[in-house]
Coordinates of N, CA and C in Angstrom, one line a residue:
L1 N 0.5 -0.9 -0.1 CA 0.0 -0.1 -0.2 C 1.2 1.5 0.2
L2 N 1.8 1.2 0.3 CA 2.3 2.4 0.3 C 3.3 2.8 -1.1
T3 N 4.0 1.5 -2.0 CA 3.7 2.1 -3.5 C 2.3 3.1 -4.1
V4 N 0.8 2.1 -2.9 CA -0.3 3.1 -3.9 C 0.0 4.8 -3.9
V5 N -0.4 4.8 -2.3 CA 0.2 5.9 -1.2 C 1.2 6.9 -2.1
R6 N 2.6 6.8 -2.7 CA 3.5 7.3 -3.3 C 2.7 7.5 -4.5
Q7 N 2.3 6.9 -5.4 CA 1.9 7.1 -6.0 C 0.6 7.9 -7.0
T8 N 0.3 8.1 -5.7 CA -0.9 8.7 -6.0 C -0.9 10.1 -5.2
V9 N -0.5 10.4 -4.0 CA 0.2 11.6 -2.9 C 1.0 12.4 -3.6
R10 N 2.1 12.0 -3.3 CA 3.0 11.8 -4.2 C 3.7 12.6 -5.2
V11 N 2.9 11.5 -5.9 CA 2.5 11.5 -7.7 C 4.2 11.3 -7.8
L12 N 4.5 10.1 -7.9 CA 6.2 9.9 -8.3 C 5.1 8.7 -9.2
G13 N 6.4 8.6 -10.1 CA 6.3 7.1 -11.7 C 6.6 5.5 -10.8
A14 N 6.5 4.7 -10.5 CA 6.6 3.8 -11.0 C 8.1 2.7 -10.6
M15 N 8.2 4.3 -11.4 CA 10.4 3.8 -11.7 C 10.8 4.1 -10.3
E16 N 10.3 5.6 -10.2 CA 10.7 6.6 -8.7 C 10.2 5.4 -7.5
T17 N 8.9 4.6 -7.2 CA 8.7 4.3 -6.2 C 9.2 3.0 -6.6
D18 N 9.5 2.1 -7.3 CA 10.2 0.8 -7.0 C 12.2 1.0 -6.5
I19 N 12.2 2.3 -7.1 CA 13.1 2.4 -6.6 C 14.0 3.3 -5.0
L20 N 12.7 3.9 -4.6 CA 12.2 4.0 -3.2 C 12.4 2.2 -2.1
S21 N 11.7 1.6 -3.0 CA 11.1 0.7 -2.4 C 12.2 -0.2 -2.6
L22 N 13.6 -0.2 -3.3 CA 14.9 -1.3 -3.5 C 16.0 -0.9 -2.0
P23 N 15.9 -0.3 -0.8 CA 16.8 -0.8 -0.1 C 15.8 -1.7 0.7
Q24 N 15.1 -1.5 1.2 CA 13.5 -2.8 1.9 C 14.4 -4.2 0.7
R25 N 14.2 -3.9 -0.3 CA 13.8 -5.5 -0.5 C 15.7 -5.4 -0.7
V26 N 16.4 -5.2 -0.6 CA 18.2 -5.5 0.1 C 18.0 -5.5 0.7
A27 N 18.2 -5.0 2.2 CA 18.5 -4.7 3.1 C 17.5 -7.3 3.5
S28 N 16.7 -7.5 3.3 CA 16.4 -8.5 3.4 C 16.4 -9.8 3.3
P29 N 16.8 -9.9 1.8 CA 17.8 -11.3 1.7 C 19.4 -11.2 2.1
I30 N 20.4 -10.1 2.3 CA 21.5 -9.8 3.0 C 20.9 -10.4 4.5
T31 N 20.0 -10.1 4.7 CA 19.8 -11.0 7.0 C 19.7 -11.9 6.7
M32 N 19.0 -12.9 5.8 CA 18.6 -14.0 5.6 C 19.8 -15.3 6.1
P33 N 20.7 -14.4 5.5 CA 22.0 -15.4 5.7 C 22.2 -15.3 6.8
I34 N 22.4 -14.4 7.4 CA 23.0 -14.3 9.4 C 21.8 -14.3 9.9
S35 N 20.8 -14.1 9.3 CA 20.2 -14.8 11.0 C 19.6 -16.0 10.6
G36 N 20.2 -16.8 9.7 CA 20.7 -18.2 9.9 C 21.6 -18.6 10.0
K37 N 23.1 -17.7 10.0 CA 23.5 -18.6 11.5 C 23.7 -18.2 12.7
L38 N 23.4 -17.4 12.8 CA 23.0 -16.7 14.2 C 22.0 -17.5 14.4
S39 N 20.8 -18.3 14.6 CA 19.7 -18.9 14.7 C 20.7 -20.4 15.2
H40 N 21.8 -20.8 14.4 CA 22.7 -22.2 14.3 C 23.1 -21.7 15.4
R41 N 23.9 -21.1 16.0 CA 24.3 -20.1 16.7 C 23.9 -20.4 18.6
V42 N 22.8 -19.5 19.0 CA 22.4 -18.8 20.3 C 21.4 -19.2 20.1
G43 N 20.1 -20.4 18.3 CA 18.9 -20.4 18.8 C 18.0 -19.9 17.9
P44 N 17.1 -20.6 17.1 CA 15.6 -19.5 16.5 C 14.8 -18.1 17.4
P45 N 15.1 -18.9 19.0 CA 13.7 -17.8 19.7 C 14.2 -16.2 19.9
P46 N 15.4 -16.2 20.5 CA 16.6 -14.6 20.2 C 16.4 -14.2 18.8
V47 N 16.5 -14.2 18.0 CA 17.1 -13.9 16.7 C 15.4 -13.4 15.8
V48 N 14.4 -14.6 15.7 CA 13.0 -14.2 16.1 C 12.3 -13.5 16.7
V49 N 12.4 -13.7 17.6 CA 12.2 -12.6 18.7 C 12.2 -10.5 18.5
T50 N 13.8 -11.2 17.8 CA 14.9 -9.9 17.9 C 14.3 -9.3 16.7
G51 N 14.2 -10.0 15.7 CA 13.7 -9.8 14.3 C 12.1 -8.5 14.6
L52 N 11.1 -9.4 15.2 CA 10.0 -9.8 14.9 C 9.6 -7.8 16.2
L53 N 10.5 -7.5 17.0 CA 10.5 -6.5 17.7 C 10.9 -5.4 17.0
L54 N 11.6 -5.6 15.9 CA 12.6 -4.7 14.9 C 11.1 -4.6 13.8
L55 N 10.8 -5.1 13.4 CA 9.4 -5.0 12.7 C 8.6 -4.2 13.4
G56 N 8.4 -4.9 14.3 CA 6.8 -4.2 14.6 C 7.6 -2.9 15.5
Y57 N 8.3 -2.5 15.4 CA 9.0 -1.4 15.4 C 8.9 -0.5 14.9
S58 N 9.6 -0.8 13.6 CA 9.1 -0.2 12.3 C 8.0 0.3 12.2
T59 N 7.2 -1.5 11.7 CA 6.1 -0.6 11.2 C 5.0 0.3 12.4
W60 N 5.6 0.7 13.1 CA 4.7 1.2 14.4 C 5.0 3.1 13.4
E61 N 6.7 2.8 14.0 CA 6.9 5.0 13.1 C 6.5 4.7 12.0
L62 N 5.8 3.6 10.7 CA 4.9 3.8 9.9 C 3.7 4.9 9.4
S63 N 2.9 3.8 11.2 CA 2.3 5.0 11.4 C 2.5 6.4 11.5
F64 N 3.4 6.9 11.7 CA 3.8 8.0 11.9 C 3.8 9.3 11.3
L65 N 4.0 8.3 10.1 CA 4.3 9.1 8.4 C 2.9 10.7 8.0
N66 N 3.2 11.1 7.2 CA 2.2 12.4 6.6 C 3.3 12.3 5.0
L67 N 2.5 13.3 5.1 CA 2.5 14.9 3.6 C 4.3 14.6 3.7
Y68 N 5.5 15.2 4.7 CA 6.8 16.2 4.9 C 7.0 15.3 5.0
T69 N 6.7 13.2 5.1 CA 7.7 12.9 5.5 C 8.8 12.2 4.7
S70 N 10.4 12.8 4.8 CA 11.1 12.9 3.8 C 11.5 11.8 3.4
N71 N 12.5 11.4 2.1 CA 12.4 9.6 1.4 C 13.9 9.7 2.8
A72 N 14.9 10.6 2.5 CA 15.5 10.0 3.7 C 14.6 8.8 5.5
E73 N 13.7 9.4 5.4 CA 13.6 9.1 6.4 C 12.5 7.7 6.5
L74 N 11.8 7.6 5.2 CA 11.3 6.3 4.0 C 11.7 5.2 3.9
T75 N 13.3 4.9 4.1 CA 13.9 4.4 3.0 C 14.5 4.1 5.0
R76 N 15.2 4.1 6.1 CA 15.4 4.6 6.8 C 14.6 2.7 8.0
L77 N 13.3 3.9 7.9 CA 12.4 3.2 8.2 C 12.0 1.6 7.9
L78 N 12.8 1.7 5.8 CA 11.6 -0.2 5.4 C 13.2 -0.3 5.6
V79 N 14.3 -0.4 5.3 CA 15.1 -1.2 5.7 C 14.7 -1.9 7.3
E80 N 14.5 -0.5 7.4 CA 14.7 -1.4 9.4 C 13.4 -2.4 8.8
R81 N 12.4 -2.3 8.3 CA 11.2 -3.6 8.5 C 12.3 -4.7 7.6
G82 N 13.0 -4.5 6.7 CA 13.5 -6.0 5.5 C 14.3 -6.3 6.8
L83 N 15.3 -5.9 7.6 CA 16.2 -6.3 7.9 C 15.3 -7.3 9.2
G84 N 14.1 -7.0 9.4 CA 13.1 -7.1 10.8 C 13.1 -8.0 9.9
M85 N 12.2 -8.4 8.6 CA 11.4 -9.3 8.0 C 12.6 -10.5 7.9
G86 N 14.3 -10.0 7.3 CA 15.3 -11.1 6.7 C 15.6 -11.5 8.6
L87 N 15.2 -11.5 9.3 CA 15.8 -12.3 10.9 C 14.7 -13.1 10.8
C88 N 13.9 -13.2 10.8 CA 12.4 -13.5 11.6 C 12.1 -15.1 10.2
M89 N 12.2 -14.4 9.1 CA 11.8 -15.4 8.3 C 13.0 -16.8 8.0
M90 N 13.6 -17.0 7.6 CA 14.7 -17.9 7.7 C 15.2 -18.5 8.6
P91 N 15.0 -18.1 10.1 CA 14.8 -19.2 11.3 C 13.3 -19.5 11.3
I92 N 12.6 -19.2 11.6 CA 10.4 -19.9 11.4 C 10.8 -20.7 10.7
I93 N 11.1 -20.8 9.0 CA 10.8 -21.6 7.9 C 12.1 -22.4 8.1
T94 N 13.6 -22.5 8.4 CA 14.3 -23.6 9.2 C 13.4 -24.7 10.3
V95 N 13.2 -23.9 11.5 CA 12.0 -24.3 12.2 C 10.8 -25.3 11.8
A96 N 10.2 -24.5 11.1 CA 9.1 -25.7 10.6 C 9.5 -26.7 9.6
M97 N 10.5 -26.4 8.7 CA 10.9 -27.7 7.9 C 11.9 -28.9 8.9
S98 N 12.8 -28.5 9.6 CA 13.1 -30.0 10.6 C 11.9 -30.5 11.1
S99 N 10.9 -29.8 11.2 CA 9.8 -30.9 11.7 C 8.9 -31.3 11.0
I100 N 9.0 -31.4 9.8 CA 8.7 -32.3 8.5 C 9.7 -33.7 8.5
S101 N 9.0 -35.0 8.3 CA 9.6 -36.4 7.6 C 9.9 -36.3 6.1
P102 N 11.3 -35.8 6.4 CA 12.1 -35.8 5.0 C 11.3 -36.5 3.6
H103 N 9.8 -37.3 3.3 CA 9.2 -37.0 2.4 C 8.1 -36.2 2.4
L104 N 7.9 -36.0 3.1 CA 6.8 -34.3 3.1 C 7.7 -34.0 3.2
I105 N 8.3 -32.9 3.0 CA 9.4 -31.8 2.8 C 8.9 -31.0 1.2
A106 N 8.3 -31.9 0.0 CA 8.8 -31.1 -1.1 C 6.9 -30.7 -1.0
R107 N 6.2 -31.3 -0.6 CA 4.4 -30.8 -0.6 C 4.7 -29.7 1.2
S108 N 5.3 -29.9 2.0 CA 4.8 -28.7 3.2 C 6.3 -27.8 2.3
S109 N 6.6 -27.7 1.1 CA 7.6 -26.6 1.0 C 6.7 -26.1 0.1
F110 N 5.8 -26.7 -1.2 CA 4.7 -26.0 -2.2 C 3.6 -25.9 -1.0
L111 N 3.4 -26.6 -0.1 CA 2.0 -25.1 0.3 C 2.2 -24.0 1.1
T112 N 3.7 -24.4 1.5 CA 4.2 -23.3 2.4 C 4.2 -22.1 1.6
N113 N 5.1 -22.2 0.4 CA 4.8 -20.6 -0.9 C 3.6 -20.6 -0.9
V114 N 2.3 -21.8 -1.1 CA 0.8 -21.0 -1.4 C 0.4 -20.4 -0.6
L115 N 0.6 -20.4 0.7 CA 0.5 -20.6 2.0 C 0.5 -18.2 2.7
R116 N 2.1 -19.0 1.7 CA 2.3 -17.0 2.0 C 1.9 -16.0 1.2
Q117 N 1.6 -16.6 -0.4 CA 0.9 -15.8 -1.6 C 0.0 -15.2 -0.9
V118 N -0.2 -17.1 -1.0 CA -2.9 -16.7 -0.9 C -3.2 -15.4 0.3
F119 N -2.2 -15.8 1.6 CA -3.0 -14.9 2.4 C -1.4 -13.2 2.5
G120 N -0.8 -13.4 2.0 CA -0.2 -11.7 1.9 C -0.5 -11.2 0.7
S121 N -1.9 -12.3 0.1 CA -3.0 -11.3 -1.4 C -4.1 -10.6 -1.0
F122 N -4.6 -11.6 0.8 CA -5.8 -11.1 1.7 C -4.8 -10.3 2.2
C123 N -3.8 -10.0 2.7 CA -3.5 -8.4 3.8 C -4.2 -8.1 2.8
T124 N -3.5 -8.3 1.6 CA -3.6 -6.6 1.0 C -4.8 -6.5 0.3
A125 N -5.3 -7.2 0.4 CA -6.6 -6.6 -0.1 C -7.8 -6.0 1.2
I126 N -7.4 -6.8 2.2 CA -8.0 -5.8 3.6 C -7.7 -4.6 3.9
F127 N -6.1 -4.2 3.2 CA -5.9 -3.6 3.9 C -6.5 -2.0 2.9
A128 N -6.5 -2.3 1.6 CA -6.2 -1.8 1.1 C -8.3 -1.8 1.3
T129 N -8.6 -2.0 1.5 CA -10.4 -2.1 2.0 C -10.3 -0.9 3.0
L130 N -9.3 -1.1 3.9 CA -9.7 -0.5 5.0 C -9.0 0.9 4.7
L131 N -8.4 0.6 4.1 CA -7.7 2.7 3.0 C -8.7 3.0 2.1
S132 N -9.4 2.0 1.4 CA -10.5 3.3 0.4 C -11.6 3.3 1.6
G133 N -11.9 2.6 2.4 CA -13.2 3.1 3.6 C -12.1 4.6 4.4
R134 N -11.3 4.5 5.0 CA -11.1 5.6 5.4 C -10.9 6.8 4.4
Q135 N -10.3 6.8 3.4 CA -10.1 8.1 2.6 C -11.2 8.6 2.9
T136 N -12.8 7.5 2.0 CA -13.9 8.5 1.7 C -14.5 8.6 3.5
F137 N -14.6 8.9 4.5 CA -14.7 9.2 6.0 C -13.6 9.9 5.9
D138 N -12.4 10.5 5.1 CA -12.1 11.4 5.7 C -12.2 12.6 4.8
L139 N -12.9 12.5 3.4 CA -13.8 13.6 2.3 C -14.9 14.1 2.6
A140 N -15.0 12.9 3.8 CA -16.9 13.2 4.1 C -16.2 14.7 4.8
M141 N -15.9 13.5 6.2 CA -15.3 15.2 6.9 C -14.8 16.0 6.1
L142 N -14.0 16.1 5.6 CA -14.0 17.2 4.8 C -15.0 17.7 4.1
F143 N -15.2 17.7 2.9 CA -17.1 18.4 2.8 C -17.6 19.4 4.0
Q144 N -17.9 18.0 5.3 CA -18.8 19.1 6.9 C -17.7 20.0 6.8
M145 N -16.7 20.3 7.5 CA -15.7 21.0 7.7 C -15.8 22.4 6.7
V146 N -15.3 22.5 5.3 CA -14.9 23.0 4.6 C -16.3 24.1 3.5
T147 N -16.5 24.3 4.3 CA -18.6 24.8 3.0 C -17.8 26.4 3.4
A148 N -18.9 27.3 2.2 CA -18.2 28.4 1.5 C -18.7 29.8 2.9
V149 N -19.2 29.4 4.1 CA -19.3 30.3 4.8 C -18.0 30.1 6.6
G150 N -17.4 28.8 6.0 CA -16.5 28.6 7.2 C -15.3 29.9 6.9
L151 N -15.0 29.6 8.5 CA -13.7 30.8 8.1 C -12.2 30.1 7.5
S152 N -12.1 29.1 6.8 CA -10.9 28.6 6.7 C -11.1 28.8 4.7
V153 N -12.0 29.7 4.8 CA -12.6 29.4 3.5 C -12.6 31.3 2.9
Q154 N -12.7 31.8 4.3 CA -13.3 32.8 4.2 C -12.5 33.9 3.8
T155 N -11.1 33.3 4.6 CA -9.9 34.6 5.0 C -9.0 35.0 3.9
P156 N -9.3 33.4 2.7 CA -7.9 33.6 2.1 C -8.6 34.2 1.0
L157 N -10.4 34.2 0.2 CA -11.0 34.7 -0.1 C -11.3 36.4 0.4
A158 N -10.9 36.4 1.3 CA -10.3 38.8 1.4 C -9.4 38.5 1.6
E159 N -8.2 38.1 1.3 CA -6.7 37.8 1.0 C -7.4 38.3 0.1
V160 N -7.1 37.7 -1.1 CA -7.0 38.3 -2.2 C -7.8 39.3 -2.8
H161 N -9.8 39.2 -2.5 CA -9.9 40.5 -2.1 C -9.4 42.1 -2.3
Q162 N -8.6 41.8 -1.4 CA -7.1 43.1 -0.8 C -6.6 42.9 -1.8
Y163 N -6.5 41.8 -2.7 CA -5.1 42.5 -3.8 C -5.7 42.6 -4.8
L164 N -6.8 41.8 -5.0 CA -8.0 42.5 -6.2 C -7.7 44.0 -6.5
L165 N -8.4 44.7 -5.3 CA -9.2 45.4 -4.9 C -7.9 46.8 -5.7
P166 N -6.3 47.3 -5.3 CA -5.9 48.2 -6.1 C -5.5 47.5 -6.7
N167 N -4.7 45.8 -7.0 CA -4.1 45.9 -8.1 C -4.7 46.1 -9.5
V168 N -5.7 45.1 -9.5 CA -6.1 44.7 -10.6 C -7.6 45.3 -10.7
L169 N -8.6 44.6 -10.7 CA -9.8 45.9 -10.5 C -10.2 46.5 -10.8
A170 N -11.2 47.1 -11.2 CA -11.5 49.1 -9.8 C -12.0 48.8 -9.0
A171 N -12.7 49.4 -7.7 CA -13.6 49.6 -6.8 C -14.8 48.5 -6.9
G172 N -16.4 48.4 -8.3 CA -16.6 48.4 -8.4 C -16.6 46.6 -8.8
N173 N -15.8 46.5 -9.7 CA -15.8 44.8 -9.7 C -15.1 44.1 -9.2
A174 N -14.1 44.7 -8.3 CA -13.5 43.6 -7.1 C -14.8 43.9 -5.9
S175 N -15.6 44.6 -5.6 CA -16.6 43.5 -4.9 C -18.1 43.0 -5.7
A176 N -17.6 42.5 -6.3 CA -18.6 41.1 -7.3 C -18.3 40.4 -6.8
V177 N -16.0 40.4 -6.9 CA -15.8 38.4 -7.3 C -16.0 38.6 -5.8
T178 N -16.2 38.9 -4.6 CA -16.2 38.1 -3.7 C -17.8 37.7 -3.5
V179 N -17.5 35.8 -2.1 CA -18.6 35.5 -2.2 C -20.0 35.7 -1.0

């Protein structure tokens, strides 16, 4: 969904959006072999918990994004998420596959990949629906708050009127411009 926000709100193209997402996509596979070695050394639970904490913290920080968040800050958050995912994935998959009997590993690997894709699609659809509903709600609230007689509209109109009065229009034409 971050891609959709970048393309619609920040009006970035597909190439720019993908380039900004690249650090997360690079951080995760770099961390996976390291997390595999760490899980052999200290065991999977500390590595997975560290990854989940890092992933949770960076996801929590993403909730504070706004239009003025810099690309550097967003890249930092995405790299943290990539590192957290890399720390979590390898030990979890290793533990899951090691508990399966050898003649069922091919089937379980297939099932794991299918379930990961299906649930990823479901989660994306759920969050896209939530985002769409929230957007509709926020737009309705905006229409309720911004009216022609409201202060947020009258103040800029008064400033435009004050500019037009001496600079562009005669006194009779400038009064006809106001609402």
